[in-house]
DNA sequence: TGCGAAATCACTCAAAAGTATGACGACAGA
DNA sequence: TCTGTCGTCATACTTTTGAGTGATTTCGCA
């Protein structure tokens, strides 16, 4: 991701240069303003700052791999302004929570039973149980509701 | 947030203009390069794109609130920017959920067992069960985890 | 190529959760 | 005063969860 950012930044830089050159050309052809360079610079900076911010937002968003989500209903979710969720990867590592466990935690949080989770992930209910047991252990939870709550608190799930 | 972004973008724009002006000045004093405007433009664009991306990332990151965990370690917990929670009273009425039921839903969401809830509210576990049964009915939930999830979705609990 | 982590599954037993039904007192409002 | 809602509790029964243990397979990595 770091590299991508650099790459994009470079591309943007070049684009910015070209844009300014274009603006300068236009300037010579049609109008001559005072401080035009500054103004154009400001415009360029503005545009690119905006694009940058937008890009930054976009990058962080998503990255929610995990399973196919049913195709059933398109729910109207009435959650107030869902700011993009950023998973706390560090804590995941600290707690040594595996991908599978995290996945199961997520489905738990959605209110699925062990059986349903098993069906969704194509594994047996028993498997789900062992995963969740380990999960409870790592999260220091005694119940699934507690695990969910801890998970949210720790930024592991939205 | 939208407004803030615009504001920052504007500020950046202005900064960019000033920067370009400064660069131009320097150019006249020390060196004269071909296509210097373009190059500067590119630089500015690059810098601001980077800053923008960084800012975008930063905005999405959540606030860090320090909390004391147990006696041992002092861990920082990531709380998703606690915007003041406003209960959706209207929906409460629509669903005919009573105060007591809501109360129990809240404790459920915190991961308490029926017994614990009972102890906390000084009622029997059976009572908690009947309340939660009715709650599940009203929320169209089959499990407590589902009820919690619905509750959050509907703005009944934080 | 062998080790270790991850994922898978089974089986048992106990505890918690959930369903169904009935009952009783308090209390607000018609 | 009658009615309906709310909160309370019980009993009986089913289902789901969770704990504990052990075993197998897969796979990346040293």
Coordinates of C-alpha atoms (C1' of nucleotides) in Angstrom, one line a residue:
Chain A
X1 CA 0.0 0.0 0.0
X2 CA 2.8 2.3 0.9
X3 CA 4.3 1.8 -2.6
X4 CA 1.0 2.4 -4.3
X5 CA 0.6 5.7 -2.5
X6 CA 4.0 6.8 -3.7
X7 CA 3.2 5.7 -7.2
X8 CA -0.1 7.6 -7.3
X9 CA 1.5 10.6 -5.8
X10 CA 4.1 10.6 -8.5
X11 CA 1.5 10.3 -11.2
X12 CA -0.4 13.1 -9.7
X13 CA 2.6 15.2 -9.5
X14 CA 3.2 14.8 -13.2
X15 CA -0.4 15.4 -14.0
X16 CA -0.2 18.6 -11.9
X17 CA 2.8 19.7 -13.9
X18 CA 1.1 19.2 -17.2
X19 CA -2.0 20.9 -15.9
X20 CA -0.1 24.0 -14.9
X21 CA 1.7 24.0 -18.2
X22 CA -1.7 23.8 -20.0
X23 CA -3.0 26.7 -17.9
X24 CA 0.0 28.7 -18.6
X25 CA -0.5 28.2 -22.3
X26 CA -4.1 29.2 -22.1
X27 CA -3.0 32.3 -20.2
X28 CA -0.7 33.4 -23.0
X29 CA -3.3 32.9 -25.5
X30 CA -6.4 34.5 -24.0
X31 CA -5.8 36.4 -20.9
X32 CA -3.1 37.8 -18.8
X33 CA -3.8 38.1 -15.1
X34 CA -1.7 39.3 -12.4
X35 CA -0.6 36.6 -10.0
X36 CA -2.0 34.1 -12.3
X37 CA 0.7 31.6 -11.5
X38 CA -0.1 31.8 -7.9
X39 CA -3.8 31.4 -8.6
X40 CA -3.2 28.4 -10.8
X41 CA -0.9 27.0 -8.3
X42 CA -3.6 27.4 -5.7
X43 CA -6.1 25.7 -8.0
X44 CA -3.9 22.9 -8.7
X45 CA -3.0 22.4 -5.1
X46 CA -6.7 22.6 -4.2
X47 CA -7.7 20.0 -6.7
X48 CA -5.0 17.7 -5.8
X49 CA -5.6 18.1 -2.1
X50 CA -9.2 17.2 -2.6
X51 CA -8.4 14.2 -4.8
X52 CA -5.8 13.2 -2.3
X53 CA -8.3 13.3 0.6
X54 CA -10.8 11.4 -1.4
X55 CA -8.3 8.8 -2.4
X56 CA -7.1 8.5 1.2
X57 CA -10.7 7.8 2.3
X58 CA -11.2 5.4 -0.5
X59 CA -8.0 3.4 0.3
X60 CA -8.8 2.9 3.9
X61 CA -12.4 1.9 3.2
X62 CA -13.1 -1.6 2.1
X63 CA -10.6 -4.4 2.4
X64 CA -13.2 -6.5 4.0
X65 CA -12.4 -9.7 2.4
X66 CA -14.4 -12.3 4.3
X67 CA -17.0 -14.5 2.7
X68 CA -19.7 -13.9 0.3
X69 CA -22.6 -12.1 1.9
X70 CA -26.0 -13.6 1.2
X71 CA -27.9 -12.4 -1.8
X72 CA -31.1 -12.3 0.0
X73 CA -32.3 -8.9 0.9
X74 CA -31.0 -5.5 0.5
X75 CA -31.6 -4.1 3.9
X76 CA -32.1 -0.5 4.6
X77 CA -29.6 0.2 7.2
X78 CA -30.5 3.1 9.4
X79 CA -27.1 3.5 11.0
X80 CA -26.2 7.1 11.5
X81 CA -23.3 8.0 9.2
X82 CA -21.2 4.9 9.1
X83 CA -17.7 6.2 9.0
X84 CA -15.4 3.8 7.2
X85 CA -14.3 1.1 9.6
X86 CA -10.6 0.5 10.0
X87 CA -9.7 -2.8 11.5
X88 CA -7.1 -2.7 14.2
X89 CA -4.6 -5.1 12.7
X90 CA -2.1 -4.6 15.4
X91 CA -4.4 -5.7 18.1
X92 CA -5.4 -8.7 16.0
X93 CA -1.8 -9.7 16.1
X94 CA -1.3 -9.0 19.7
X95 CA -4.2 -11.2 20.5
X96 CA -3.1 -13.8 18.0
X97 CA -6.5 -14.0 16.4
X98 CA -6.5 -15.8 13.2
X99 CA -8.4 -14.9 10.1
X100 CA -10.9 -17.6 10.5
X101 CA -11.6 -16.7 14.0
X102 CA -12.1 -13.1 13.1
X103 CA -14.4 -14.2 10.3
X104 CA -16.5 -16.1 12.8
X105 CA -16.5 -13.2 15.2
X106 CA -17.9 -11.1 12.4
X107 CA -20.7 -13.5 11.7
X108 CA -21.4 -13.9 15.4
X109 CA -21.8 -10.1 15.6
X110 CA -24.4 -10.4 12.8
X111 CA -26.4 -12.6 15.0
X112 CA -25.9 -15.9 13.4
X113 CA -25.9 -19.2 15.3
X114 CA -23.0 -21.6 15.2
X115 CA -25.0 -23.8 12.9
X116 CA -25.7 -20.9 10.5
X117 CA -22.1 -19.9 10.6
X118 CA -21.0 -23.4 9.8
X119 CA -23.4 -23.5 6.8
X120 CA -22.2 -20.2 5.6
X121 CA -18.5 -21.2 5.8
X122 CA -19.1 -24.8 4.7
X123 CA -17.7 -26.3 7.8
X124 CA -19.3 -28.3 10.6
X125 CA -20.9 -26.7 13.6
X126 CA -18.2 -28.4 15.7
X127 CA -15.6 -26.6 13.9
X128 CA -17.3 -23.3 14.5
X129 CA -17.5 -24.2 18.1
X130 CA -13.8 -24.8 18.5
X131 CA -13.0 -21.6 16.7
X132 CA -15.3 -19.7 18.9
X133 CA -14.0 -21.3 22.0
X134 CA -10.5 -20.2 21.2
X135 CA -11.8 -16.8 20.3
X136 CA -13.5 -16.4 23.7
X137 CA -10.3 -17.4 25.2
X138 CA -8.3 -14.8 23.4
X139 CA -10.9 -12.1 23.9
X140 CA -11.3 -13.0 27.5
X141 CA -15.1 -13.5 27.0
X142 CA -17.4 -16.0 28.5
X143 CA -20.3 -15.6 26.0
X144 CA -20.6 -14.7 22.4
X145 CA -22.4 -11.5 23.2
X146 CA -19.4 -10.5 25.3
X147 CA -17.0 -11.5 22.5
X148 CA -18.9 -9.3 20.1
X149 CA -18.8 -6.4 22.5
X150 CA -15.1 -6.8 23.1
X151 CA -14.5 -7.2 19.4
X152 CA -16.2 -3.9 18.7
X153 CA -14.5 -2.2 21.6
X154 CA -11.1 -3.3 20.3
X155 CA -11.8 -2.3 16.7
X156 CA -11.7 -5.8 15.4
X157 CA -15.2 -5.6 13.9
X158 CA -17.3 -2.7 12.8
Chain B
X1 CA -17.0 16.5 8.1
X2 CA -17.8 17.4 4.5
X3 CA -17.5 21.0 5.4
X4 CA -14.2 20.5 7.1
X5 CA -12.8 18.8 4.1
X6 CA -13.8 21.7 1.9
X7 CA -12.3 24.1 4.4
X8 CA -9.0 22.3 4.5
X9 CA -8.9 22.0 0.8
X10 CA -9.3 25.7 0.5
X11 CA -6.6 26.4 2.9
X12 CA -4.4 24.0 1.1
X13 CA -5.1 25.7 -2.1
X14 CA -4.1 29.0 -0.8
X15 CA -0.9 27.5 0.7
X16 CA -0.2 26.0 -2.7
X17 CA -0.5 29.3 -4.4
X18 CA 1.8 31.0 -2.0
X19 CA 4.3 28.2 -2.3
X20 CA 4.4 28.4 -6.0
X21 CA 4.8 32.2 -5.8
X22 CA 7.7 31.6 -3.4
X23 CA 9.3 29.1 -5.7
X24 CA 8.9 31.5 -8.6
X25 CA 10.7 34.1 -6.7
X26 CA 13.5 31.8 -5.8
X27 CA 13.8 30.9 -9.4
X28 CA 14.3 34.5 -10.5
X29 CA 16.9 35.0 -7.9
X30 CA 19.0 31.9 -8.2
X31 CA 18.3 29.8 -11.1
X32 CA 16.5 29.8 -14.3
X33 CA 15.4 26.4 -15.6
X34 CA 13.4 25.4 -18.5
X35 CA 9.9 24.3 -17.7
X36 CA 10.4 25.3 -14.2
X37 CA 6.8 26.2 -13.8
X38 CA 5.7 22.8 -14.8
X39 CA 8.2 21.2 -12.5
X40 CA 7.1 23.3 -9.6
X41 CA 3.6 22.6 -10.4
X42 CA 4.3 18.9 -10.4
X43 CA 6.1 19.3 -7.0
X44 CA 3.2 21.2 -5.5
X45 CA 0.7 18.8 -6.8
X46 CA 2.8 15.9 -5.5
X47 CA 3.2 17.4 -2.1
X48 CA -0.5 18.2 -1.8
X49 CA -1.6 14.9 -3.1
X50 CA 0.5 13.2 -0.5
X51 CA -0.7 15.5 2.3
X52 CA -4.2 14.9 1.1
X53 CA -3.9 11.2 1.2
X54 CA -2.3 11.4 4.6
X55 CA -5.1 13.6 5.8
X56 CA -7.7 11.3 4.3
X57 CA -6.2 8.4 6.2
X58 CA -6.0 10.4 9.4
X59 CA -9.6 11.5 9.3
X60 CA -10.8 8.0 9.1
X61 CA -8.7 6.8 11.9
X62 CA -10.6 6.8 15.1
X63 CA -9.9 8.7 18.2
X64 CA -7.9 7.1 20.8
X65 CA -9.2 7.0 24.2
X66 CA -7.2 5.7 27.0
X67 CA -8.8 3.3 29.4
X68 CA -7.5 1.4 32.3
X69 CA -7.7 -2.4 31.8
X70 CA -7.3 -4.5 34.9
X71 CA -4.5 -3.5 37.1
X72 CA -1.7 -4.8 35.0
X73 CA -1.4 -3.0 31.8
X74 CA -2.6 0.3 30.6
X75 CA -4.0 -0.4 27.2
X76 CA -5.3 2.1 24.8
X77 CA -8.6 1.2 23.5
X78 CA -9.9 2.3 20.1
X79 CA -13.3 3.6 20.5
X80 CA -15.1 4.5 17.3
X81 CA -15.4 8.3 17.8
X82 CA -18.2 8.3 20.2
X83 CA -20.7 10.6 18.7
X84 CA -23.4 11.3 21.1
X85 CA -25.9 8.5 20.9
X86 CA -29.5 9.6 20.3
X87 CA -32.1 6.9 20.9
X88 CA -34.7 6.5 18.3
X89 CA -37.7 6.9 20.5
X90 CA -40.0 6.8 17.6
X91 CA -39.0 3.4 16.6
X92 CA -39.3 2.3 20.2
X93 CA -42.9 3.3 20.1
X94 CA -43.5 1.7 16.7
X95 CA -42.2 -1.6 18.0
X96 CA -43.9 -1.2 21.3
X97 CA -40.8 -1.9 23.2
X98 CA -41.2 -1.1 26.9
X99 CA -38.6 0.5 29.1
X100 CA -37.8 -2.6 30.9
X101 CA -37.3 -4.5 27.7
X102 CA -35.0 -1.8 26.4
X103 CA -33.1 -1.9 29.6
X104 CA -32.6 -5.6 29.2
X105 CA -31.6 -5.2 25.6
X106 CA -28.9 -2.8 26.7
X107 CA -27.5 -5.2 29.2
X108 CA -27.6 -8.0 26.7
X109 CA -25.5 -5.9 24.3
X110 CA -22.9 -5.5 27.0
X111 CA -22.6 -9.3 27.1
X112 CA -24.3 -10.1 30.3
X113 CA -26.1 -13.5 30.7
X114 CA -29.7 -13.7 31.7
X115 CA -28.7 -14.5 35.3
X116 CA -26.4 -11.5 35.5
X117 CA -29.0 -9.3 34.1
X118 CA -31.5 -10.6 36.7
X119 CA -29.0 -10.0 39.5
X120 CA -28.4 -6.5 38.3
X121 CA -32.0 -5.6 38.0
X122 CA -33.1 -7.6 41.2
X123 CA -35.5 -9.8 39.4
X124 CA -35.4 -13.5 38.7
X125 CA -33.7 -15.1 35.7
X126 CA -37.1 -16.3 34.5
X127 CA -38.4 -12.7 34.4
X128 CA -35.4 -11.8 32.3
X129 CA -36.3 -14.6 30.0
X130 CA -39.8 -13.6 29.5
X131 CA -38.7 -10.0 28.8
X132 CA -36.2 -11.1 26.3
X133 CA -38.6 -13.5 24.6
X134 CA -41.0 -10.6 24.1
X135 CA -38.1 -8.5 22.9
X136 CA -37.0 -11.1 20.4
X137 CA -40.5 -11.2 19.1
X138 CA -40.7 -7.5 18.7
X139 CA -37.3 -7.2 17.1
X140 CA -37.9 -10.2 14.9
X141 CA -34.8 -11.9 16.3
X142 CA -34.2 -15.5 17.1
X143 CA -31.1 -15.0 19.3
X144 CA -29.8 -12.4 21.6
X145 CA -26.9 -11.6 19.4
X146 CA -29.4 -10.9 16.6
X147 CA -31.5 -8.8 18.9
X148 CA -28.4 -6.8 19.8
X149 CA -27.5 -6.3 16.2
X150 CA -31.0 -5.2 15.3
X151 CA -31.1 -2.9 18.3
X152 CA -28.0 -1.1 17.2
X153 CA -29.2 -1.0 13.6
X154 CA -32.4 0.6 14.7
X155 CA -30.8 3.1 16.9
X156 CA -32.3 1.7 20.1
X157 CA -28.9 1.2 21.8
X158 CA -25.5 2.7 21.2
Chain C
dT1 C1' 11.6 -31.8 4.3
dG2 C1' 10.1 -31.5 8.7
dC3 C1' 8.1 -28.3 12.2
dG4 C1' 4.4 -25.6 13.8
dA5 C1' 0.4 -23.0 13.2
dA6 C1' -4.1 -23.1 11.4
dA7 C1' -8.1 -25.4 10.2
dT8 C1' -10.9 -29.1 10.4
dC9 C1' -14.0 -32.5 13.0
dA10 C1' -15.9 -35.6 16.7
dC11 C1' -17.8 -36.7 21.1
dT12 C1' -19.3 -35.8 25.8
dC13 C1' -21.2 -33.3 29.4
dA14 C1' -22.9 -29.2 31.5
dA15 C1' -24.7 -24.7 31.4
dA16 C1' -27.2 -21.1 29.2
dA17 C1' -30.7 -19.6 26.3
dG18 C1' -35.1 -19.8 24.4
dT19 C1' -40.3 -21.4 23.9
dA20 C1' -44.7 -22.1 25.7
dT21 C1' -48.1 -21.3 29.0
dG22 C1' -50.3 -19.7 32.9
dA23 C1' -50.8 -16.7 36.7
dC24 C1' -50.9 -12.6 39.8
dG25 C1' -50.6 -7.8 41.4
dA26 C1' -50.2 -2.7 40.3
dC27 C1' -51.8 0.9 37.9
dA28 C1' -53.6 4.1 34.3
dG29 C1' -57.3 5.3 31.8
dA30 C1' -62.1 4.8 29.8
Chain D
dT1 C1' -65.2 -0.4 38.1
dC2 C1' -63.6 -2.7 34.3
dT3 C1' -59.9 -3.2 30.9
dG4 C1' -55.4 -3.5 29.1
dT5 C1' -50.6 -3.1 29.7
dC6 C1' -46.6 -3.8 32.4
dG7 C1' -43.8 -6.2 35.3
dT8 C1' -43.2 -10.1 37.8
dC9 C1' -42.5 -15.2 38.4
dA10 C1' -43.0 -20.4 37.8
dT11 C1' -42.7 -24.8 35.6
dA12 C1' -41.7 -27.8 31.9
dC13 C1' -39.3 -28.7 27.8
dT14 C1' -36.2 -28.0 23.7
dT15 C1' -32.3 -26.0 21.5
dT16 C1' -28.1 -23.7 21.5
dT17 C1' -23.8 -22.7 23.6
dG18 C1' -19.6 -23.6 25.7
dA19 C1' -15.8 -26.5 27.9
dG20 C1' -12.7 -30.1 27.5
dT21 C1' -10.2 -33.5 25.0
dG22 C1' -8.1 -35.5 21.2
dA23 C1' -7.2 -36.3 16.4
dT24 C1' -6.2 -35.4 11.4
dT25 C1' -5.0 -32.6 7.5
dT26 C1' -3.1 -28.7 5.2
dC27 C1' 0.3 -25.5 4.3
dG28 C1' 3.9 -22.0 4.7
dC29 C1' 8.4 -21.4 6.0
dA30 C1' 12.9 -22.3 7.8

